[in-house]
Amino acid sequence: MQEENRIQLNVRIKKETSNKLDEIVQYYQDNTKLGRIYKSDVLTDIIEKSYEVMNKQKKVNRR
């Protein structure tokens, strides 16, 4: 895998939200064959999918 440019995000979230993220990470870990899954992988996936949905909505709204 090619080295990607990465930045570090430092954010404060509610404990409840962190627990949900932990549960999502565990779900990804249990249901994918990719090996070890990290929180950053899950957050990246969620952001990428949300971005795609947003762009589809933008296209629909332009019509």
PDB file of N, CA and C in Angstrom:
ATOM      1  N   MET A   1       0.838  -1.187   0.000  1.00  0.00           N
ATOM      2  CA  MET A   1       0.000   0.000   0.000  1.00  0.00           C
ATOM      3  C   MET A   1       0.877   1.241   0.000  1.00  0.00           C
ATOM      4  N   GLN A   2       0.522   2.179  -0.836  1.00  0.00           N
ATOM      5  CA  GLN A   2       1.310   3.398  -0.963  1.00  0.00           C
ATOM      6  C   GLN A   2       1.060   4.313   0.239  1.00  0.00           C
ATOM      7  N   GLU A   3       2.103   4.961   0.680  1.00  0.00           N
ATOM      8  CA  GLU A   3       1.987   5.896   1.821  1.00  0.00           C
ATOM      9  C   GLU A   3       1.107   7.076   1.440  1.00  0.00           C
ATOM     10  N   GLU A   4       0.128   7.366   2.263  1.00  0.00           N
ATOM     11  CA  GLU A   4      -0.796   8.473   2.019  1.00  0.00           C
ATOM     12  C   GLU A   4      -0.452   9.634   2.936  1.00  0.00           C
ATOM     13  N   ASN A   5      -0.805  10.826   2.501  1.00  0.00           N
ATOM     14  CA  ASN A   5      -0.678  11.979   3.376  1.00  0.00           C
ATOM     15  C   ASN A   5      -1.764  11.883   4.427  1.00  0.00           C
ATOM     16  N   ARG A   6      -1.408  12.043   5.647  1.00  0.00           N
ATOM     17  CA  ARG A   6      -2.373  11.945   6.741  1.00  0.00           C
ATOM     18  C   ARG A   6      -2.204  13.128   7.669  1.00  0.00           C
ATOM     19  N   ILE A   7      -3.320  13.508   8.295  1.00  0.00           N
ATOM     20  CA  ILE A   7      -3.272  14.523   9.325  1.00  0.00           C
ATOM     21  C   ILE A   7      -3.898  13.931  10.578  1.00  0.00           C
ATOM     22  N   GLN A   8      -3.587  14.511  11.691  1.00  0.00           N
ATOM     23  CA  GLN A   8      -4.151  14.059  12.947  1.00  0.00           C
ATOM     24  C   GLN A   8      -5.263  15.014  13.354  1.00  0.00           C
ATOM     25  N   LEU A   9      -6.424  14.447  13.671  1.00  0.00           N
ATOM     26  CA  LEU A   9      -7.543  15.239  14.160  1.00  0.00           C
ATOM     27  C   LEU A   9      -7.700  14.984  15.653  1.00  0.00           C
ATOM     28  N   ASN A  10      -7.755  16.039  16.402  1.00  0.00           N
ATOM     29  CA  ASN A  10      -8.010  15.913  17.831  1.00  0.00           C
ATOM     30  C   ASN A  10      -9.378  16.508  18.106  1.00  0.00           C
ATOM     31  N   VAL A  11     -10.302  15.666  18.500  1.00  0.00           N
ATOM     32  CA  VAL A  11     -11.674  16.115  18.729  1.00  0.00           C
ATOM     33  C   VAL A  11     -12.169  15.602  20.079  1.00  0.00           C
ATOM     34  N   ARG A  12     -13.107  16.318  20.629  1.00  0.00           N
ATOM     35  CA  ARG A  12     -13.763  15.880  21.861  1.00  0.00           C
ATOM     36  C   ARG A  12     -15.158  15.417  21.484  1.00  0.00           C
ATOM     37  N   ILE A  13     -15.478  14.203  21.906  1.00  0.00           N
ATOM     38  CA  ILE A  13     -16.805  13.665  21.662  1.00  0.00           C
ATOM     39  C   ILE A  13     -17.351  13.110  22.964  1.00  0.00           C
ATOM     40  N   LYS A  14     -18.651  12.938  22.999  1.00  0.00           N
ATOM     41  CA  LYS A  14     -19.282  12.377  24.193  1.00  0.00           C
ATOM     42  C   LYS A  14     -18.832  10.931  24.377  1.00  0.00           C
ATOM     43  N   LYS A  15     -18.790  10.492  25.607  1.00  0.00           N
ATOM     44  CA  LYS A  15     -18.428   9.114  25.915  1.00  0.00           C
ATOM     45  C   LYS A  15     -19.358   8.145  25.189  1.00  0.00           C
ATOM     46  N   GLU A  16     -20.642   8.486  25.131  1.00  0.00           N
ATOM     47  CA  GLU A  16     -21.622   7.644  24.450  1.00  0.00           C
ATOM     48  C   GLU A  16     -21.271   7.482  22.966  1.00  0.00           C
ATOM     49  N   THR A  17     -20.842   8.564  22.343  1.00  0.00           N
ATOM     50  CA  THR A  17     -20.447   8.515  20.939  1.00  0.00           C
ATOM     51  C   THR A  17     -19.200   7.657  20.761  1.00  0.00           C
ATOM     52  N   SER A  18     -18.267   7.774  21.673  1.00  0.00           N
ATOM     53  CA  SER A  18     -17.060   6.954  21.629  1.00  0.00           C
ATOM     54  C   SER A  18     -17.405   5.472  21.776  1.00  0.00           C
ATOM     55  N   ASN A  19     -18.344   5.176  22.649  1.00  0.00           N
ATOM     56  CA  ASN A  19     -18.771   3.785  22.822  1.00  0.00           C
ATOM     57  C   ASN A  19     -19.406   3.238  21.545  1.00  0.00           C
ATOM     58  N   LYS A  20     -20.184   4.085  20.875  1.00  0.00           N
ATOM     59  CA  LYS A  20     -20.790   3.674  19.611  1.00  0.00           C
ATOM     60  C   LYS A  20     -19.722   3.404  18.561  1.00  0.00           C
ATOM     61  N   LEU A  21     -18.707   4.265  18.514  1.00  0.00           N
ATOM     62  CA  LEU A  21     -17.611   4.059  17.573  1.00  0.00           C
ATOM     63  C   LEU A  21     -16.901   2.743  17.873  1.00  0.00           C
ATOM     64  N   ASP A  22     -16.662   2.459  19.140  1.00  0.00           N
ATOM     65  CA  ASP A  22     -16.039   1.186  19.517  1.00  0.00           C
ATOM     66  C   ASP A  22     -16.872   0.005  19.033  1.00  0.00           C
ATOM     67  N   GLU A  23     -18.191   0.118  19.156  1.00  0.00           N
ATOM     68  CA  GLU A  23     -19.080  -0.954  18.714  1.00  0.00           C
ATOM     69  C   GLU A  23     -19.028  -1.118  17.192  1.00  0.00           C
ATOM     70  N   ILE A  24     -18.986  -0.001  16.479  1.00  0.00           N
ATOM     71  CA  ILE A  24     -18.878  -0.056  15.022  1.00  0.00           C
ATOM     72  C   ILE A  24     -17.553  -0.688  14.600  1.00  0.00           C
ATOM     73  N   VAL A  25     -16.477  -0.305  15.256  1.00  0.00           N
ATOM     74  CA  VAL A  25     -15.157  -0.873  14.954  1.00  0.00           C
ATOM     75  C   VAL A  25     -15.188  -2.385  15.173  1.00  0.00           C
ATOM     76  N   GLN A  26     -15.794  -2.820  16.254  1.00  0.00           N
ATOM     77  CA  GLN A  26     -15.888  -4.255  16.537  1.00  0.00           C
ATOM     78  C   GLN A  26     -16.709  -4.961  15.461  1.00  0.00           C
ATOM     79  N   TYR A  27     -17.784  -4.308  15.011  1.00  0.00           N
ATOM     80  CA  TYR A  27     -18.613  -4.876  13.941  1.00  0.00           C
ATOM     81  C   TYR A  27     -17.778  -5.039  12.660  1.00  0.00           C
ATOM     82  N   TYR A  28     -17.049  -3.997  12.283  1.00  0.00           N
ATOM     83  CA  TYR A  28     -16.175  -4.080  11.106  1.00  0.00           C
ATOM     84  C   TYR A  28     -15.170  -5.211  11.290  1.00  0.00           C
ATOM     85  N   GLN A  29     -14.579  -5.303  12.472  1.00  0.00           N
ATOM     86  CA  GLN A  29     -13.575  -6.329  12.748  1.00  0.00           C
ATOM     87  C   GLN A  29     -14.170  -7.731  12.576  1.00  0.00           C
ATOM     88  N   ASP A  30     -15.394  -7.901  13.065  1.00  0.00           N
ATOM     89  CA  ASP A  30     -16.039  -9.215  13.011  1.00  0.00           C
ATOM     90  C   ASP A  30     -16.530  -9.572  11.613  1.00  0.00           C
ATOM     91  N   ASN A  31     -16.788  -8.575  10.769  1.00  0.00           N
ATOM     92  CA  ASN A  31     -17.446  -8.834   9.493  1.00  0.00           C
ATOM     93  C   ASN A  31     -16.622  -8.503   8.262  1.00  0.00           C
ATOM     94  N   THR A  32     -15.349  -8.275   8.434  1.00  0.00           N
ATOM     95  CA  THR A  32     -14.474  -8.054   7.278  1.00  0.00           C
ATOM     96  C   THR A  32     -13.280  -8.986   7.383  1.00  0.00           C
ATOM     97  N   LYS A  33     -12.662  -9.211   6.265  1.00  0.00           N
ATOM     98  CA  LYS A  33     -11.494 -10.104   6.211  1.00  0.00           C
ATOM     99  C   LYS A  33     -10.212  -9.308   6.009  1.00  0.00           C
ATOM    100  N   LEU A  34     -10.219  -8.063   6.452  1.00  0.00           N
ATOM    101  CA  LEU A  34      -9.080  -7.180   6.190  1.00  0.00           C
ATOM    102  C   LEU A  34      -7.984  -7.254   7.243  1.00  0.00           C
ATOM    103  N   GLY A  35      -8.172  -8.006   8.283  1.00  0.00           N
ATOM    104  CA  GLY A  35      -7.204  -8.014   9.370  1.00  0.00           C
ATOM    105  C   GLY A  35      -7.619  -7.030  10.443  1.00  0.00           C
ATOM    106  N   ARG A  36      -6.658  -6.425  11.082  1.00  0.00           N
ATOM    107  CA  ARG A  36      -6.938  -5.484  12.169  1.00  0.00           C
ATOM    108  C   ARG A  36      -7.596  -4.227  11.632  1.00  0.00           C
ATOM    109  N   ILE A  37      -8.687  -3.818  12.273  1.00  0.00           N
ATOM    110  CA  ILE A  37      -9.413  -2.605  11.905  1.00  0.00           C
ATOM    111  C   ILE A  37      -9.183  -1.554  12.987  1.00  0.00           C
ATOM    112  N   TYR A  38      -8.877  -0.339  12.560  1.00  0.00           N
ATOM    113  CA  TYR A  38      -8.632   0.756  13.494  1.00  0.00           C
ATOM    114  C   TYR A  38      -9.755   1.776  13.408  1.00  0.00           C
ATOM    115  N   LYS A  39      -9.900   2.569  14.452  1.00  0.00           N
ATOM    116  CA  LYS A  39     -10.924   3.615  14.473  1.00  0.00           C
ATOM    117  C   LYS A  39     -10.765   4.548  13.282  1.00  0.00           C
ATOM    118  N   SER A  40      -9.542   4.869  12.934  1.00  0.00           N
ATOM    119  CA  SER A  40      -9.317   5.771  11.796  1.00  0.00           C
ATOM    120  C   SER A  40      -9.831   5.155  10.502  1.00  0.00           C
ATOM    121  N   ASP A  41      -9.693   3.839  10.339  1.00  0.00           N
ATOM    122  CA  ASP A  41     -10.213   3.167   9.146  1.00  0.00           C
ATOM    123  C   ASP A  41     -11.733   3.293   9.077  1.00  0.00           C
ATOM    124  N   VAL A  42     -12.385   3.068  10.200  1.00  0.00           N
ATOM    125  CA  VAL A  42     -13.843   3.138  10.255  1.00  0.00           C
ATOM    126  C   VAL A  42     -14.310   4.566  10.006  1.00  0.00           C
ATOM    127  N   LEU A  43     -13.697   5.530  10.651  1.00  0.00           N
ATOM    128  CA  LEU A  43     -14.088   6.926  10.441  1.00  0.00           C
ATOM    129  C   LEU A  43     -13.871   7.355   8.993  1.00  0.00           C
ATOM    130  N   THR A  44     -12.775   6.935   8.396  1.00  0.00           N
ATOM    131  CA  THR A  44     -12.514   7.252   6.995  1.00  0.00           C
ATOM    132  C   THR A  44     -13.593   6.657   6.111  1.00  0.00           C
ATOM    133  N   ASP A  45     -13.967   5.413   6.355  1.00  0.00           N
ATOM    134  CA  ASP A  45     -15.004   4.756   5.572  1.00  0.00           C
ATOM    135  C   ASP A  45     -16.344   5.480   5.710  1.00  0.00           C
ATOM    136  N   ILE A  46     -16.705   5.836   6.924  1.00  0.00           N
ATOM    137  CA  ILE A  46     -17.964   6.548   7.174  1.00  0.00           C
ATOM    138  C   ILE A  46     -17.964   7.898   6.464  1.00  0.00           C
ATOM    139  N   ILE A  47     -16.876   8.624   6.538  1.00  0.00           N
ATOM    140  CA  ILE A  47     -16.780   9.937   5.893  1.00  0.00           C
ATOM    141  C   ILE A  47     -16.854   9.796   4.379  1.00  0.00           C
ATOM    142  N   GLU A  48     -16.142   8.838   3.810  1.00  0.00           N
ATOM    143  CA  GLU A  48     -16.166   8.639   2.357  1.00  0.00           C
ATOM    144  C   GLU A  48     -17.572   8.297   1.876  1.00  0.00           C
ATOM    145  N   LYS A  49     -18.258   7.409   2.574  1.00  0.00           N
ATOM    146  CA  LYS A  49     -19.624   7.033   2.186  1.00  0.00           C
ATOM    147  C   LYS A  49     -20.580   8.209   2.338  1.00  0.00           C
ATOM    148  N   SER A  50     -20.444   8.960   3.402  1.00  0.00           N
ATOM    149  CA  SER A  50     -21.294  10.137   3.601  1.00  0.00           C
ATOM    150  C   SER A  50     -21.045  11.178   2.519  1.00  0.00           C
ATOM    151  N   TYR A  51     -19.806  11.323   2.124  1.00  0.00           N
ATOM    152  CA  TYR A  51     -19.449  12.279   1.077  1.00  0.00           C
ATOM    153  C   TYR A  51     -20.100  11.888  -0.252  1.00  0.00           C
ATOM    154  N   GLU A  52     -20.091  10.593  -0.567  1.00  0.00           N
ATOM    155  CA  GLU A  52     -20.735  10.108  -1.788  1.00  0.00           C
ATOM    156  C   GLU A  52     -22.233  10.393  -1.760  1.00  0.00           C
ATOM    157  N   VAL A  53     -22.874  10.125  -0.629  1.00  0.00           N
ATOM    158  CA  VAL A  53     -24.304  10.386  -0.483  1.00  0.00           C
ATOM    159  C   VAL A  53     -24.586  11.876  -0.647  1.00  0.00           C
ATOM    160  N   MET A  54     -23.768  12.706  -0.043  1.00  0.00           N
ATOM    161  CA  MET A  54     -23.942  14.153  -0.143  1.00  0.00           C
ATOM    162  C   MET A  54     -23.862  14.610  -1.599  1.00  0.00           C
ATOM    163  N   ASN A  55     -22.875  14.119  -2.326  1.00  0.00           N
ATOM    164  CA  ASN A  55     -22.720  14.514  -3.724  1.00  0.00           C
ATOM    165  C   ASN A  55     -23.888  14.042  -4.576  1.00  0.00           C
ATOM    166  N   LYS A  56     -24.421  12.858  -4.318  1.00  0.00           N
ATOM    167  CA  LYS A  56     -25.598  12.377  -5.035  1.00  0.00           C
ATOM    168  C   LYS A  56     -26.794  13.286  -4.749  1.00  0.00           C
ATOM    169  N   GLN A  57     -26.950  13.684  -3.505  1.00  0.00           N
ATOM    170  CA  GLN A  57     -28.043  14.583  -3.137  1.00  0.00           C
ATOM    171  C   GLN A  57     -27.894  15.948  -3.811  1.00  0.00           C
ATOM    172  N   LYS A  58     -26.680  16.433  -3.898  1.00  0.00           N
ATOM    173  CA  LYS A  58     -26.429  17.712  -4.569  1.00  0.00           C
ATOM    174  C   LYS A  58     -26.848  17.632  -6.030  1.00  0.00           C
ATOM    175  N   LYS A  59     -26.516  16.530  -6.693  1.00  0.00           N
ATOM    176  CA  LYS A  59     -26.879  16.355  -8.103  1.00  0.00           C
ATOM    177  C   LYS A  59     -28.390  16.305  -8.270  1.00  0.00           C
ATOM    178  N   VAL A  60     -29.071  15.624  -7.381  1.00  0.00           N
ATOM    179  CA  VAL A  60     -30.527  15.524  -7.436  1.00  0.00           C
ATOM    180  C   VAL A  60     -31.146  16.900  -7.229  1.00  0.00           C
ATOM    181  N   ASN A  61     -30.626  17.676  -6.300  1.00  0.00           N
ATOM    182  CA  ASN A  61     -31.169  18.998  -5.985  1.00  0.00           C
ATOM    183  C   ASN A  61     -30.935  20.012  -7.105  1.00  0.00           C
ATOM    184  N   ARG A  62     -29.943  19.804  -7.933  1.00  0.00           N
ATOM    185  CA  ARG A  62     -29.655  20.727  -9.035  1.00  0.00           C
ATOM    186  C   ARG A  62     -30.674  20.602 -10.153  1.00  0.00           C
ATOM    187  N   ARG A  63     -31.320  19.477 -10.249  1.00  0.00           N
ATOM    188  CA  ARG A  63     -32.285  19.239 -11.322  1.00  0.00           C
ATOM    189  C   ARG A  63     -33.548  19.961 -11.133  1.00  0.00           C
TER     190      ARG A  63
END
